[in-house]
Amino acid sequence: MTKIVCQQLAPQIADLDANLELARAAIRAAVDEGADVVLLPELMTSGYVFESSEEVRSVAVTPEHHLFADWAADAARGPAVVIGGFAEQGADGLVYNSAALVDATGVRAVHRKTHLWDREKLFFAPGSEPPRVYDTPAGRIGVLVCYELEFPELTRMLALAGAELIA
């Protein structure tokens, strides 16, 4: 049986260091309780609801940022899979509302939110790639971000691709 732990947290707006510590404590606690999959909130690393583009850019990171190596190290204690949101600084200069799928080996995948909600359009570019399913030790996992669940074609796409869990 797969144990999934959803960590309901309150990240601080534009405080990357505090949010990293909050996330790591939540991952360690879940893994110590036997979690196979740990889910962190949308935009866990940056907080949510920004005042300006500059504010979100100040905490936007790439998938190569050390925080994901930290998540991987914490996941390795299980081993577990961690899925968490972050403001992604794209190589194209745009910022995306993204979710990383991380295991003991590091970042396995990044999904960029394709359907932005309300004021998110002021700060983020929409992702252009459809969601995918990833084989993990905890099963076949598809990743969506929040509002994307309102679009049945996305969940259907993942189901048809064999997702056992849509995170």
Tab-separated table of C-alpha atoms in Angstrom:
chain	number	residue	atom	x	y	z
A	1	MET	CA	0.000	0.000	0.000
A	2	THR	CA	1.285	3.453	-0.927
A	3	LYS	CA	1.225	6.075	1.812
A	4	ILE	CA	0.597	9.599	0.527
A	5	VAL	CA	1.048	12.583	2.835
A	6	CYS	CA	-0.293	15.989	1.815
A	7	GLN	CA	1.454	18.683	3.833
A	8	GLN	CA	-0.807	21.706	4.272
A	9	LEU	CA	1.672	24.518	4.919
A	10	ALA	CA	1.684	28.306	4.932
A	11	PRO	CA	4.782	29.498	3.081
A	12	GLN	CA	5.935	33.078	3.547
A	13	ILE	CA	5.692	35.448	0.593
A	14	ALA	CA	9.115	35.993	-1.010
A	15	ASP	CA	11.086	34.270	1.780
A	16	LEU	CA	12.920	31.456	0.046
A	17	ASP	CA	15.065	30.490	3.055
A	18	ALA	CA	12.143	30.257	5.485
A	19	ASN	CA	10.089	28.295	2.965
A	20	LEU	CA	12.947	25.889	2.330
A	21	GLU	CA	13.192	25.125	6.044
A	22	LEU	CA	9.412	24.739	6.332
A	23	ALA	CA	9.357	22.352	3.366
A	24	ARG	CA	12.299	20.304	4.592
A	25	ALA	CA	10.766	19.871	8.042
A	26	ALA	CA	7.485	18.752	6.438
A	27	ILE	CA	9.255	16.307	4.108
A	28	ARG	CA	11.322	14.807	6.942
A	29	ALA	CA	8.250	14.441	9.182
A	30	ALA	CA	6.263	12.727	6.426
A	31	VAL	CA	9.123	10.407	5.459
A	32	ASP	CA	9.723	9.543	9.124
A	33	GLU	CA	6.043	8.524	9.276
A	34	GLY	CA	6.548	6.192	6.313
A	35	ALA	CA	5.326	8.362	3.431
A	36	ASP	CA	5.979	7.049	-0.058
A	37	VAL	CA	4.745	10.297	-1.625
A	38	VAL	CA	4.933	13.751	-0.026
A	39	LEU	CA	2.870	16.554	-1.564
A	40	LEU	CA	3.754	20.166	-0.844
A	41	PRO	CA	1.616	23.195	-1.767
A	42	GLU	CA	1.542	25.163	-4.966
A	43	LEU	CA	4.347	27.759	-4.941
A	44	MET	CA	5.782	26.263	-1.742
A	45	THR	CA	9.157	27.931	-2.198
A	46	SER	CA	7.872	31.439	-2.880
A	47	GLY	CA	4.535	31.765	-1.160
A	48	TYR	CA	1.442	32.800	-3.074
A	49	VAL	CA	-0.233	36.113	-4.004
A	50	PHE	CA	2.370	38.582	-5.123
A	51	GLU	CA	2.385	42.364	-5.195
A	52	SER	CA	4.705	42.727	-8.167
A	53	SER	CA	6.645	40.869	-10.842
A	54	GLU	CA	9.840	41.922	-9.090
A	55	GLU	CA	8.680	40.194	-5.915
A	56	VAL	CA	8.084	36.852	-7.644
A	57	ARG	CA	11.311	37.144	-9.660
A	58	SER	CA	13.245	37.640	-6.408
A	59	VAL	CA	12.390	34.068	-5.375
A	60	ALA	CA	12.186	32.361	-8.772
A	61	VAL	CA	14.669	29.486	-9.047
A	62	THR	CA	15.731	26.954	-11.637
A	63	PRO	CA	15.297	23.193	-11.211
A	64	GLU	CA	19.062	23.068	-10.555
A	65	HIS	CA	18.748	25.153	-7.366
A	66	HIS	CA	20.232	23.523	-4.260
A	67	LEU	CA	16.836	23.396	-2.556
A	68	PHE	CA	15.895	20.440	-4.751
A	69	ALA	CA	19.062	18.578	-3.753
A	70	ASP	CA	17.953	19.141	-0.163
A	71	TRP	CA	14.494	17.756	-0.961
A	72	ALA	CA	16.162	14.765	-2.658
A	73	ALA	CA	18.317	14.096	0.409
A	74	ASP	CA	15.234	14.195	2.627
A	75	ALA	CA	13.305	11.955	0.207
A	76	ALA	CA	16.178	9.439	0.215
A	77	ARG	CA	15.568	8.780	3.903
A	78	GLY	CA	12.390	6.889	2.925
A	79	PRO	CA	12.847	6.514	0.072
A	80	ALA	CA	9.997	8.762	-1.023
A	81	VAL	CA	8.867	10.936	-3.907
A	82	VAL	CA	8.321	14.635	-3.200
A	83	ILE	CA	6.117	16.855	-5.352
A	84	GLY	CA	6.176	20.546	-4.589
A	85	GLY	CA	5.451	23.870	-6.214
A	86	PHE	CA	7.941	26.583	-7.012
A	87	ALA	CA	8.293	29.787	-8.992
A	88	GLU	CA	10.499	28.626	-11.846
A	89	GLN	CA	12.949	30.925	-13.578
A	90	GLY	CA	12.892	29.611	-17.128
A	91	ALA	CA	15.945	29.640	-19.369
A	92	ASP	CA	13.790	31.742	-21.720
A	93	GLY	CA	13.633	34.580	-19.159
A	94	LEU	CA	10.007	33.882	-18.241
A	95	VAL	CA	8.731	32.841	-14.814
A	96	TYR	CA	6.460	29.803	-14.493
A	97	ASN	CA	4.225	28.431	-11.754
A	98	SER	CA	5.747	24.965	-11.693
A	99	ALA	CA	5.799	21.729	-9.736
A	100	ALA	CA	8.873	19.549	-9.345
A	101	LEU	CA	8.790	15.788	-8.907
A	102	VAL	CA	11.853	14.897	-6.818
A	103	ASP	CA	13.189	11.589	-5.561
A	104	ALA	CA	16.496	10.461	-4.062
A	105	THR	CA	18.213	11.006	-7.429
A	106	GLY	CA	17.117	14.662	-7.693
A	107	VAL	CA	14.583	16.445	-9.873
A	108	ARG	CA	12.932	13.833	-12.083
A	109	ALA	CA	10.467	16.162	-13.785
A	110	VAL	CA	9.072	19.674	-13.824
A	111	HIS	CA	5.511	20.483	-14.841
A	112	ARG	CA	4.672	24.082	-15.731
A	113	LYS	CA	1.097	25.105	-14.983
A	114	THR	CA	-0.731	25.516	-18.299
A	115	HIS	CA	-3.972	27.117	-17.091
A	116	LEU	CA	-3.275	30.141	-14.924
A	117	TRP	CA	-5.860	31.397	-12.469
A	118	ASP	CA	-6.946	35.013	-12.072
A	119	ARG	CA	-3.979	37.292	-11.171
A	120	GLU	CA	-1.407	34.553	-11.813
A	121	LYS	CA	-1.424	35.792	-15.417
A	122	LEU	CA	0.216	39.018	-14.197
A	123	PHE	CA	3.264	37.180	-12.880
A	124	PHE	CA	3.619	33.874	-14.689
A	125	ALA	CA	3.772	32.586	-18.242
A	126	PRO	CA	1.635	29.518	-18.959
A	127	GLY	CA	3.417	26.250	-19.601
A	128	SER	CA	3.147	24.959	-23.154
A	129	GLU	CA	3.685	21.232	-22.583
A	130	PRO	CA	0.895	18.813	-21.654
A	131	PRO	CA	1.206	16.961	-18.356
A	132	ARG	CA	2.982	13.620	-18.388
A	133	VAL	CA	3.047	10.449	-16.321
A	134	TYR	CA	6.269	9.441	-14.565
A	135	ASP	CA	7.279	5.988	-13.351
A	136	THR	CA	8.381	6.229	-9.731
A	137	PRO	CA	8.966	3.704	-6.941
A	138	ALA	CA	5.561	4.808	-5.597
A	139	GLY	CA	3.778	4.101	-8.893
A	140	ARG	CA	2.885	5.989	-12.051
A	141	ILE	CA	2.364	9.635	-11.089
A	142	GLY	CA	0.943	12.497	-13.136
A	143	VAL	CA	1.402	16.082	-11.964
A	144	LEU	CA	-1.037	18.993	-12.267
A	145	VAL	CA	-1.084	22.320	-10.437
A	146	CYS	CA	-4.274	23.448	-8.663
A	147	TYR	CA	-6.647	25.084	-11.174
A	148	GLU	CA	-5.584	22.629	-13.873
A	149	LEU	CA	-7.827	20.050	-12.184
A	150	GLU	CA	-10.807	22.047	-13.464
A	151	PHE	CA	-9.947	21.023	-17.029
A	152	PRO	CA	-11.085	17.450	-17.620
A	153	GLU	CA	-8.918	17.008	-20.706
A	154	LEU	CA	-5.794	17.207	-18.519
A	155	THR	CA	-6.911	14.601	-16.003
A	156	ARG	CA	-8.238	12.417	-18.833
A	157	MET	CA	-4.893	12.666	-20.635
A	158	LEU	CA	-3.081	11.492	-17.512
A	159	ALA	CA	-5.557	8.689	-16.851
A	160	LEU	CA	-5.259	7.419	-20.422
A	161	ALA	CA	-1.465	7.515	-20.064
A	162	GLY	CA	-1.725	5.155	-17.088
A	163	ALA	CA	-1.476	7.466	-14.084
A	164	GLU	CA	-2.158	5.654	-10.837
A	165	LEU	CA	-1.984	8.940	-8.930
A	166	ILE	CA	-2.580	12.489	-10.091
A	167	ALA	CA	-0.763	14.775	-7.727
